[in-house]
Amino acid sequence: MEQKVRAAGILHHTIYRQDAPAEWMVFIHGAGGSSITWKHQVKAFKPFFNLLLIDMRDHGYSKDLEPEYSSYDFDIVTDDVLRTIDHVGVTRAHFLSLSLGSIVLQRLYDRRPELIESMIMAGGVFKADWKIRLFAHSGKFLSYFVPFRWIYDTFILIVLPRENHAPSRRLYRLQSKKLTPGEFLKWLGLYRDFFSIVKRFYRRKLRTSSLIVMGGQDHVFLEAAERFAKKQAHHAQLVVLEGCGHLCNLEEVQRFNEAVLKFLGKPVTVTTHSATP
């Protein structure tokens, strides 16, 4: 059963609920995306789980959310997600994140580890190397001089540079058009505590079963994910999908869904799309 929900002070979200009792899976998209990011995962996972798909603040249909803030940090974004989860009544779930959503998930793990049955991070971000630091600081500086659309499109091209990444670039560009310049600048401001969160998560001992799924062509984030998985070998499993980039759940739908279902101990019997949207 599909249920779309809008409530005051709560992020817009969509619920797919089983008729019988089932475990929950919560989806956290990346910056500039929306819950539509997971359209190919819904079909594969809804036979096994209750699904909660969230549009984060300013994204998708989560517009004009109260309270308003002049700037954002990861606690504000995480508070939004926690209020929504508590509103739905989810007390424990598998969490699936994409890109920047993995930082939100890391903050959730810091604050409410009892909520998390397992963590699945697609295109996970685990360490801020010089390329990420350069973009974050230069993006904030350039925001005073050039339209935010140029900055966002440049970032997308840096992260997804190859010809086979073009469909993913188009989808994220389309979704990002729902962001206003002011909203974009607030999200860009997250870089201020981004570095401390990933550094703390990278160094701590992981105690929750985790799956990291990365594209073999993810030249920005793959190396750090490999180091993190090696460091956390007792609880973290790494799957690298060759031939695709950062948004691996969109570019290699079948292989991504199979990897997640296998990790969660579910039969891989659901037919999914095999091409990028």
PDB file of C-alpha atoms in Angstrom:
ATOM      1  CA  MET A   1       0.000   0.000   0.000  1.00  0.00           C
ATOM      2  CA  GLU A   2       1.409   3.389  -1.045  1.00  0.00           C
ATOM      3  CA  GLN A   3       0.775   6.438   1.129  1.00  0.00           C
ATOM      4  CA  LYS A   4       2.037   9.983   0.448  1.00  0.00           C
ATOM      5  CA  VAL A   5       2.094  12.148   3.575  1.00  0.00           C
ATOM      6  CA  ARG A   6       2.357  15.883   4.217  1.00  0.00           C
ATOM      7  CA  ALA A   7       2.164  17.207   7.764  1.00  0.00           C
ATOM      8  CA  ALA A   8       3.149  20.503   9.390  1.00  0.00           C
ATOM      9  CA  GLY A   9       6.813  20.520  10.419  1.00  0.00           C
ATOM     10  CA  ILE A  10       7.345  17.046   8.939  1.00  0.00           C
ATOM     11  CA  LEU A  11       9.279  16.256   5.768  1.00  0.00           C
ATOM     12  CA  HIS A  12       7.203  15.138   2.816  1.00  0.00           C
ATOM     13  CA  HIS A  13       7.432  11.372   2.665  1.00  0.00           C
ATOM     14  CA  THR A  14       6.020   8.338   0.926  1.00  0.00           C
ATOM     15  CA  ILE A  15       5.270   5.061   2.695  1.00  0.00           C
ATOM     16  CA  TYR A  16       4.943   1.628   1.119  1.00  0.00           C
ATOM     17  CA  ARG A  17       3.542  -0.605   3.831  1.00  0.00           C
ATOM     18  CA  GLN A  18       3.191  -4.375   3.858  1.00  0.00           C
ATOM     19  CA  ASP A  19      -0.127  -5.975   4.783  1.00  0.00           C
ATOM     20  CA  ALA A  20       1.740  -8.245   7.232  1.00  0.00           C
ATOM     21  CA  PRO A  21       4.370  -7.132   9.797  1.00  0.00           C
ATOM     22  CA  ALA A  22       7.693  -6.374   8.115  1.00  0.00           C
ATOM     23  CA  GLU A  23      11.010  -4.647   8.801  1.00  0.00           C
ATOM     24  CA  TRP A  24      11.375  -1.008   7.802  1.00  0.00           C
ATOM     25  CA  MET A  25      13.765   0.467   5.255  1.00  0.00           C
ATOM     26  CA  VAL A  26      14.357   4.240   5.304  1.00  0.00           C
ATOM     27  CA  PHE A  27      15.773   6.046   2.249  1.00  0.00           C
ATOM     28  CA  ILE A  28      17.892   9.230   2.452  1.00  0.00           C
ATOM     29  CA  HIS A  29      18.737  10.869  -0.871  1.00  0.00           C
ATOM     30  CA  GLY A  30      21.640  13.174  -1.686  1.00  0.00           C
ATOM     31  CA  ALA A  31      21.893  16.954  -2.032  1.00  0.00           C
ATOM     32  CA  GLY A  32      19.974  18.204  -5.051  1.00  0.00           C
ATOM     33  CA  GLY A  33      17.984  14.979  -5.364  1.00  0.00           C
ATOM     34  CA  SER A  34      14.659  13.791  -3.991  1.00  0.00           C
ATOM     35  CA  SER A  35      12.889  10.553  -3.173  1.00  0.00           C
ATOM     36  CA  ILE A  36      12.528   9.934  -6.923  1.00  0.00           C
ATOM     37  CA  THR A  37      16.217   8.982  -6.762  1.00  0.00           C
ATOM     38  CA  TRP A  38      15.028   5.612  -5.430  1.00  0.00           C
ATOM     39  CA  LYS A  39      12.377   4.852  -8.054  1.00  0.00           C
ATOM     40  CA  HIS A  40      14.149   1.690  -9.245  1.00  0.00           C
ATOM     41  CA  GLN A  41      14.720   0.435  -5.704  1.00  0.00           C
ATOM     42  CA  VAL A  42      11.067   0.679  -4.668  1.00  0.00           C
ATOM     43  CA  LYS A  43       9.983  -2.105  -6.991  1.00  0.00           C
ATOM     44  CA  ALA A  44      12.794  -4.393  -5.850  1.00  0.00           C
ATOM     45  CA  PHE A  45      12.490  -3.861  -2.098  1.00  0.00           C
ATOM     46  CA  LYS A  46       8.790  -3.344  -1.375  1.00  0.00           C
ATOM     47  CA  PRO A  47       7.972  -7.091  -1.497  1.00  0.00           C
ATOM     48  CA  PHE A  48      10.210  -7.537   1.570  1.00  0.00           C
ATOM     49  CA  PHE A  49      10.064  -4.327   3.634  1.00  0.00           C
ATOM     50  CA  ASN A  50       7.965  -1.407   4.722  1.00  0.00           C
ATOM     51  CA  LEU A  51       9.547   1.519   2.860  1.00  0.00           C
ATOM     52  CA  LEU A  52       9.859   5.129   4.021  1.00  0.00           C
ATOM     53  CA  LEU A  53      11.090   7.522   1.324  1.00  0.00           C
ATOM     54  CA  ILE A  54      11.888  11.043   2.520  1.00  0.00           C
ATOM     55  CA  ASP A  55      12.280  14.338   0.665  1.00  0.00           C
ATOM     56  CA  MET A  56      14.798  16.312   2.696  1.00  0.00           C
ATOM     57  CA  ARG A  57      14.267  19.990   3.512  1.00  0.00           C
ATOM     58  CA  ASP A  58      13.950  22.171   0.332  1.00  0.00           C
ATOM     59  CA  HIS A  59      14.029  19.062  -1.897  1.00  0.00           C
ATOM     60  CA  GLY A  60      11.172  17.428  -3.787  1.00  0.00           C
ATOM     61  CA  TYR A  61       7.925  18.367  -2.049  1.00  0.00           C
ATOM     62  CA  SER A  62       9.510  19.349   1.296  1.00  0.00           C
ATOM     63  CA  LYS A  63       9.162  23.073   0.719  1.00  0.00           C
ATOM     64  CA  ASP A  64       8.612  25.942   3.195  1.00  0.00           C
ATOM     65  CA  LEU A  65       9.303  23.676   6.161  1.00  0.00           C
ATOM     66  CA  GLU A  66       8.940  25.152   9.629  1.00  0.00           C
ATOM     67  CA  PRO A  67      10.910  26.207  11.513  1.00  0.00           C
ATOM     68  CA  GLU A  68      12.970  28.226   9.015  1.00  0.00           C
ATOM     69  CA  TYR A  69      16.700  28.811   9.454  1.00  0.00           C
ATOM     70  CA  SER A  70      19.053  31.424   8.049  1.00  0.00           C
ATOM     71  CA  SER A  71      21.733  28.738   7.617  1.00  0.00           C
ATOM     72  CA  TYR A  72      21.918  24.971   7.948  1.00  0.00           C
ATOM     73  CA  ASP A  73      24.097  22.459   9.712  1.00  0.00           C
ATOM     74  CA  PHE A  74      23.882  18.676   9.776  1.00  0.00           C
ATOM     75  CA  ASP A  75      22.023  18.651  13.080  1.00  0.00           C
ATOM     76  CA  ILE A  76      19.203  20.698  11.533  1.00  0.00           C
ATOM     77  CA  VAL A  77      18.981  18.308   8.587  1.00  0.00           C
ATOM     78  CA  THR A  78      19.188  15.290  10.898  1.00  0.00           C
ATOM     79  CA  ASP A  79      16.499  16.705  13.204  1.00  0.00           C
ATOM     80  CA  ASP A  80      14.172  16.926  10.181  1.00  0.00           C
ATOM     81  CA  VAL A  81      14.744  13.264   9.372  1.00  0.00           C
ATOM     82  CA  LEU A  82      14.342  12.140  12.989  1.00  0.00           C
ATOM     83  CA  ARG A  83      11.056  14.033  13.422  1.00  0.00           C
ATOM     84  CA  THR A  84       9.720  12.364  10.304  1.00  0.00           C
ATOM     85  CA  ILE A  85      10.833   8.894  11.372  1.00  0.00           C
ATOM     86  CA  ASP A  86       9.292   9.350  14.816  1.00  0.00           C
ATOM     87  CA  HIS A  87       6.095  10.746  13.255  1.00  0.00           C
ATOM     88  CA  VAL A  88       5.728   7.586  11.157  1.00  0.00           C
ATOM     89  CA  GLY A  89       6.413   5.442  14.212  1.00  0.00           C
ATOM     90  CA  VAL A  90       9.543   3.679  12.988  1.00  0.00           C
ATOM     91  CA  THR A  91      11.601   2.447  15.944  1.00  0.00           C
ATOM     92  CA  ARG A  92      14.234   0.436  14.060  1.00  0.00           C
ATOM     93  CA  ALA A  93      15.084   0.176  10.374  1.00  0.00           C
ATOM     94  CA  HIS A  94      17.575  -0.569   7.664  1.00  0.00           C
ATOM     95  CA  PHE A  95      18.842   2.758   6.300  1.00  0.00           C
ATOM     96  CA  LEU A  96      19.776   3.291   2.659  1.00  0.00           C
ATOM     97  CA  SER A  97      21.568   6.526   1.769  1.00  0.00           C
ATOM     98  CA  LEU A  98      23.053   8.081  -1.357  1.00  0.00           C
ATOM     99  CA  SER A  99      26.010  10.456  -1.646  1.00  0.00           C
ATOM    100  CA  LEU A 100      25.602  13.346   0.846  1.00  0.00           C
ATOM    101  CA  GLY A 101      22.791  11.331   2.436  1.00  0.00           C
ATOM    102  CA  SER A 102      25.532   9.108   3.840  1.00  0.00           C
ATOM    103  CA  ILE A 103      26.709  12.052   5.976  1.00  0.00           C
ATOM    104  CA  VAL A 104      23.180  12.474   7.328  1.00  0.00           C
ATOM    105  CA  LEU A 105      23.159   8.748   8.086  1.00  0.00           C
ATOM    106  CA  GLN A 106      26.517   9.044   9.866  1.00  0.00           C
ATOM    107  CA  ARG A 107      25.054  11.817  12.033  1.00  0.00           C
ATOM    108  CA  LEU A 108      21.991   9.655  12.733  1.00  0.00           C
ATOM    109  CA  TYR A 109      24.336   6.887  13.834  1.00  0.00           C
ATOM    110  CA  ASP A 110      26.055   9.314  16.215  1.00  0.00           C
ATOM    111  CA  ARG A 111      22.790  10.438  17.777  1.00  0.00           C
ATOM    112  CA  ARG A 112      20.346   7.514  17.610  1.00  0.00           C
ATOM    113  CA  PRO A 113      22.262   4.268  16.981  1.00  0.00           C
ATOM    114  CA  GLU A 114      19.367   2.237  18.412  1.00  0.00           C
ATOM    115  CA  LEU A 115      17.305   3.218  15.347  1.00  0.00           C
ATOM    116  CA  ILE A 116      19.681   1.570  12.914  1.00  0.00           C
ATOM    117  CA  GLU A 117      19.460  -2.130  12.129  1.00  0.00           C
ATOM    118  CA  SER A 118      21.931  -1.807   9.262  1.00  0.00           C
ATOM    119  CA  MET A 119      23.457   0.902   7.085  1.00  0.00           C
ATOM    120  CA  ILE A 120      23.669   0.765   3.303  1.00  0.00           C
ATOM    121  CA  MET A 121      25.594   3.628   1.736  1.00  0.00           C
ATOM    122  CA  ALA A 122      25.556   4.073  -2.038  1.00  0.00           C
ATOM    123  CA  GLY A 123      28.229   6.441  -3.291  1.00  0.00           C
ATOM    124  CA  GLY A 124      29.234   6.890   0.328  1.00  0.00           C
ATOM    125  CA  VAL A 125      31.331   9.840   1.474  1.00  0.00           C
ATOM    126  CA  PHE A 126      33.900   8.872   4.117  1.00  0.00           C
ATOM    127  CA  LYS A 127      36.741  11.325   3.986  1.00  0.00           C
ATOM    128  CA  ALA A 128      37.234  14.863   2.754  1.00  0.00           C
ATOM    129  CA  ASP A 129      40.262  14.809   0.447  1.00  0.00           C
ATOM    130  CA  TRP A 130      41.727  17.901  -1.226  1.00  0.00           C
ATOM    131  CA  LYS A 131      39.274  17.723  -4.150  1.00  0.00           C
ATOM    132  CA  ILE A 132      36.233  17.873  -1.871  1.00  0.00           C
ATOM    133  CA  ARG A 133      37.781  20.598   0.287  1.00  0.00           C
ATOM    134  CA  LEU A 134      38.687  22.643  -2.779  1.00  0.00           C
ATOM    135  CA  PHE A 135      35.178  22.463  -4.188  1.00  0.00           C
ATOM    136  CA  ALA A 136      33.480  23.244  -0.874  1.00  0.00           C
ATOM    137  CA  HIS A 137      35.559  26.349  -0.204  1.00  0.00           C
ATOM    138  CA  SER A 138      35.661  27.582  -3.805  1.00  0.00           C
ATOM    139  CA  GLY A 139      31.901  26.957  -4.193  1.00  0.00           C
ATOM    140  CA  LYS A 140      31.149  29.217  -1.256  1.00  0.00           C
ATOM    141  CA  PHE A 141      33.495  31.904  -2.621  1.00  0.00           C
ATOM    142  CA  LEU A 142      32.110  31.702  -6.176  1.00  0.00           C
ATOM    143  CA  SER A 143      28.525  31.931  -4.885  1.00  0.00           C
ATOM    144  CA  TYR A 144      29.104  35.666  -4.417  1.00  0.00           C
ATOM    145  CA  PHE A 145      29.937  36.148  -8.101  1.00  0.00           C
ATOM    146  CA  VAL A 146      28.234  33.543 -10.316  1.00  0.00           C
ATOM    147  CA  PRO A 147      24.735  31.966 -10.479  1.00  0.00           C
ATOM    148  CA  PHE A 148      24.331  28.963  -8.193  1.00  0.00           C
ATOM    149  CA  ARG A 149      23.238  26.874 -11.182  1.00  0.00           C
ATOM    150  CA  TRP A 150      26.734  27.149 -12.642  1.00  0.00           C
ATOM    151  CA  ILE A 151      28.271  25.967  -9.389  1.00  0.00           C
ATOM    152  CA  TYR A 152      25.914  22.986  -9.076  1.00  0.00           C
ATOM    153  CA  ASP A 153      26.309  21.955 -12.726  1.00  0.00           C
ATOM    154  CA  THR A 154      30.089  22.166 -12.392  1.00  0.00           C
ATOM    155  CA  PHE A 155      30.010  19.932  -9.309  1.00  0.00           C
ATOM    156  CA  ILE A 156      27.807  17.386 -11.108  1.00  0.00           C
ATOM    157  CA  LEU A 157      30.211  17.345 -14.055  1.00  0.00           C
ATOM    158  CA  ILE A 158      33.221  16.867 -11.759  1.00  0.00           C
ATOM    159  CA  VAL A 159      31.592  13.953  -9.918  1.00  0.00           C
ATOM    160  CA  LEU A 160      29.977  12.390 -13.017  1.00  0.00           C
ATOM    161  CA  PRO A 161      32.311  13.274 -15.900  1.00  0.00           C
ATOM    162  CA  ARG A 162      31.910  10.356 -18.317  1.00  0.00           C
ATOM    163  CA  GLU A 163      29.537   9.908 -21.226  1.00  0.00           C
ATOM    164  CA  ASN A 164      27.819   6.929 -19.578  1.00  0.00           C
ATOM    165  CA  HIS A 165      27.078   9.143 -16.529  1.00  0.00           C
ATOM    166  CA  ALA A 166      24.958  11.527 -18.648  1.00  0.00           C
ATOM    167  CA  PRO A 167      21.526  10.071 -17.700  1.00  0.00           C
ATOM    168  CA  SER A 168      22.372  10.403 -13.987  1.00  0.00           C
ATOM    169  CA  ARG A 169      23.545  13.974 -14.546  1.00  0.00           C
ATOM    170  CA  ARG A 170      20.271  14.820 -16.289  1.00  0.00           C
ATOM    171  CA  LEU A 171      18.142  13.336 -13.504  1.00  0.00           C
ATOM    172  CA  TYR A 172      19.976  15.234 -10.760  1.00  0.00           C
ATOM    173  CA  ARG A 173      19.975  18.476 -12.733  1.00  0.00           C
ATOM    174  CA  LEU A 174      16.236  18.126 -13.245  1.00  0.00           C
ATOM    175  CA  GLN A 175      15.592  17.508  -9.550  1.00  0.00           C
ATOM    176  CA  SER A 176      17.934  20.308  -8.465  1.00  0.00           C
ATOM    177  CA  LYS A 177      15.867  22.876 -10.370  1.00  0.00           C
ATOM    178  CA  LYS A 178      13.423  22.758  -7.457  1.00  0.00           C
ATOM    179  CA  LEU A 179      16.095  24.401  -5.269  1.00  0.00           C
ATOM    180  CA  THR A 180      16.041  28.184  -5.104  1.00  0.00           C
ATOM    181  CA  PRO A 181      19.343  30.128  -4.979  1.00  0.00           C
ATOM    182  CA  GLY A 182      18.810  30.818  -1.273  1.00  0.00           C
ATOM    183  CA  GLU A 183      18.133  27.155  -0.511  1.00  0.00           C
ATOM    184  CA  PHE A 184      21.209  26.088  -2.476  1.00  0.00           C
ATOM    185  CA  LEU A 185      23.439  28.453  -0.488  1.00  0.00           C
ATOM    186  CA  LYS A 186      22.111  27.077   2.799  1.00  0.00           C
ATOM    187  CA  TRP A 187      22.952  23.533   1.702  1.00  0.00           C
ATOM    188  CA  LEU A 188      26.351  24.646   0.444  1.00  0.00           C
ATOM    189  CA  GLY A 189      26.955  26.008   3.948  1.00  0.00           C
ATOM    190  CA  LEU A 190      26.887  22.451   5.309  1.00  0.00           C
ATOM    191  CA  TYR A 191      30.562  22.236   4.454  1.00  0.00           C
ATOM    192  CA  ARG A 192      31.292  24.017   7.744  1.00  0.00           C
ATOM    193  CA  ASP A 193      30.666  20.880   9.846  1.00  0.00           C
ATOM    194  CA  PHE A 194      30.905  18.317   7.035  1.00  0.00           C
ATOM    195  CA  PHE A 195      34.603  17.780   7.642  1.00  0.00           C
ATOM    196  CA  SER A 196      34.307  17.126  11.380  1.00  0.00           C
ATOM    197  CA  ILE A 197      31.455  14.611  10.933  1.00  0.00           C
ATOM    198  CA  VAL A 198      33.219  12.455   8.341  1.00  0.00           C
ATOM    199  CA  LYS A 199      36.476  12.620  10.303  1.00  0.00           C
ATOM    200  CA  ARG A 200      34.775  11.437  13.504  1.00  0.00           C
ATOM    201  CA  PHE A 201      32.851   8.660  11.744  1.00  0.00           C
ATOM    202  CA  TYR A 202      35.961   7.494   9.878  1.00  0.00           C
ATOM    203  CA  ARG A 203      37.925   7.157  13.108  1.00  0.00           C
ATOM    204  CA  ARG A 204      35.322   5.504  15.319  1.00  0.00           C
ATOM    205  CA  LYS A 205      34.880   1.746  15.596  1.00  0.00           C
ATOM    206  CA  LEU A 206      31.806   0.695  13.632  1.00  0.00           C
ATOM    207  CA  ARG A 207      29.429  -1.637  15.480  1.00  0.00           C
ATOM    208  CA  THR A 208      26.546  -1.859  12.994  1.00  0.00           C
ATOM    209  CA  SER A 209      26.441  -4.149   9.988  1.00  0.00           C
ATOM    210  CA  SER A 210      27.057  -1.987   6.932  1.00  0.00           C
ATOM    211  CA  LEU A 211      27.190  -2.292   3.165  1.00  0.00           C
ATOM    212  CA  ILE A 212      29.021   0.227   1.012  1.00  0.00           C
ATOM    213  CA  VAL A 213      28.195   0.162  -2.702  1.00  0.00           C
ATOM    214  CA  MET A 214      30.400   2.265  -4.960  1.00  0.00           C
ATOM    215  CA  GLY A 215      30.814   2.743  -8.675  1.00  0.00           C
ATOM    216  CA  GLY A 216      34.175   1.684 -10.069  1.00  0.00           C
ATOM    217  CA  GLN A 217      34.313   5.013 -11.929  1.00  0.00           C
ATOM    218  CA  ASP A 218      33.636   7.097  -8.802  1.00  0.00           C
ATOM    219  CA  HIS A 219      36.992   8.876  -8.991  1.00  0.00           C
ATOM    220  CA  VAL A 220      36.147  11.350  -6.200  1.00  0.00           C
ATOM    221  CA  PHE A 221      34.871   9.080  -3.404  1.00  0.00           C
ATOM    222  CA  LEU A 222      35.895   5.460  -4.153  1.00  0.00           C
ATOM    223  CA  GLU A 223      39.400   5.519  -2.672  1.00  0.00           C
ATOM    224  CA  ALA A 224      38.220   6.772   0.717  1.00  0.00           C
ATOM    225  CA  ALA A 225      35.403   4.185   0.731  1.00  0.00           C
ATOM    226  CA  GLU A 226      37.935   1.412   0.108  1.00  0.00           C
ATOM    227  CA  ARG A 227      40.111   2.617   2.989  1.00  0.00           C
ATOM    228  CA  PHE A 228      37.104   2.887   5.298  1.00  0.00           C
ATOM    229  CA  ALA A 229      35.860  -0.629   4.425  1.00  0.00           C
ATOM    230  CA  LYS A 230      39.322  -2.077   5.042  1.00  0.00           C
ATOM    231  CA  LYS A 231      39.571  -0.268   8.382  1.00  0.00           C
ATOM    232  CA  GLN A 232      36.089  -1.470   9.428  1.00  0.00           C
ATOM    233  CA  ALA A 233      36.396  -4.967   7.956  1.00  0.00           C
ATOM    234  CA  HIS A 234      34.538  -6.663  10.828  1.00  0.00           C
ATOM    235  CA  HIS A 235      31.312  -4.728  10.208  1.00  0.00           C
ATOM    236  CA  ALA A 236      31.580  -3.126   6.759  1.00  0.00           C
ATOM    237  CA  GLN A 237      31.315  -4.873   3.414  1.00  0.00           C
ATOM    238  CA  LEU A 238      32.317  -3.119   0.179  1.00  0.00           C
ATOM    239  CA  VAL A 239      30.826  -3.856  -3.232  1.00  0.00           C
ATOM    240  CA  VAL A 240      32.291  -2.058  -6.240  1.00  0.00           C
ATOM    241  CA  LEU A 241      30.123  -1.982  -9.363  1.00  0.00           C
ATOM    242  CA  GLU A 242      32.491  -1.642 -12.291  1.00  0.00           C
ATOM    243  CA  GLY A 243      31.512   0.468 -15.256  1.00  0.00           C
ATOM    244  CA  CYS A 244      29.472   3.074 -13.385  1.00  0.00           C
ATOM    245  CA  GLY A 245      30.002   6.305 -11.482  1.00  0.00           C
ATOM    246  CA  HIS A 246      28.947   7.961  -8.258  1.00  0.00           C
ATOM    247  CA  LEU A 247      25.176   7.394  -8.558  1.00  0.00           C
ATOM    248  CA  CYS A 248      25.523   3.636  -8.784  1.00  0.00           C
ATOM    249  CA  ASN A 249      21.911   2.889  -7.772  1.00  0.00           C
ATOM    250  CA  LEU A 250      20.776   4.674 -10.949  1.00  0.00           C
ATOM    251  CA  GLU A 251      23.439   3.528 -13.363  1.00  0.00           C
ATOM    252  CA  GLU A 252      23.538  -0.176 -12.450  1.00  0.00           C
ATOM    253  CA  VAL A 253      20.052  -0.846 -11.099  1.00  0.00           C
ATOM    254  CA  GLN A 254      20.026  -4.630 -11.330  1.00  0.00           C
ATOM    255  CA  ARG A 255      23.471  -5.189  -9.831  1.00  0.00           C
ATOM    256  CA  PHE A 256      22.870  -2.611  -7.104  1.00  0.00           C
ATOM    257  CA  ASN A 257      19.533  -4.101  -6.046  1.00  0.00           C
ATOM    258  CA  GLU A 258      20.948  -7.612  -6.058  1.00  0.00           C
ATOM    259  CA  ALA A 259      23.880  -6.557  -3.852  1.00  0.00           C
ATOM    260  CA  VAL A 260      21.548  -4.933  -1.303  1.00  0.00           C
ATOM    261  CA  LEU A 261      19.066  -7.811  -1.227  1.00  0.00           C
ATOM    262  CA  LYS A 262      21.898 -10.320  -0.800  1.00  0.00           C
ATOM    263  CA  PHE A 263      23.364  -8.266   2.048  1.00  0.00           C
ATOM    264  CA  LEU A 264      19.959  -8.198   3.784  1.00  0.00           C
ATOM    265  CA  GLY A 265      19.431 -11.934   3.311  1.00  0.00           C
ATOM    266  CA  LYS A 266      16.539 -11.631   0.880  1.00  0.00           C
ATOM    267  CA  PRO A 267      16.053 -13.754  -2.264  1.00  0.00           C
ATOM    268  CA  VAL A 268      17.079 -12.053  -5.465  1.00  0.00           C
ATOM    269  CA  THR A 269      13.918 -12.917  -7.408  1.00  0.00           C
ATOM    270  CA  VAL A 270      12.546  -9.468  -8.249  1.00  0.00           C
ATOM    271  CA  THR A 271      12.934  -8.250 -11.828  1.00  0.00           C
ATOM    272  CA  THR A 272      14.282  -4.711 -11.907  1.00  0.00           C
ATOM    273  CA  HIS A 273      15.201  -2.232 -14.622  1.00  0.00           C
ATOM    274  CA  SER A 274      18.585  -2.873 -16.175  1.00  0.00           C
ATOM    275  CA  ALA A 275      19.204   0.541 -17.699  1.00  0.00           C
ATOM    276  CA  THR A 276      19.751   4.022 -16.420  1.00  0.00           C
ATOM    277  CA  PRO A 277      16.604   6.193 -16.384  1.00  0.00           C
TER     278      PRO A 277
END
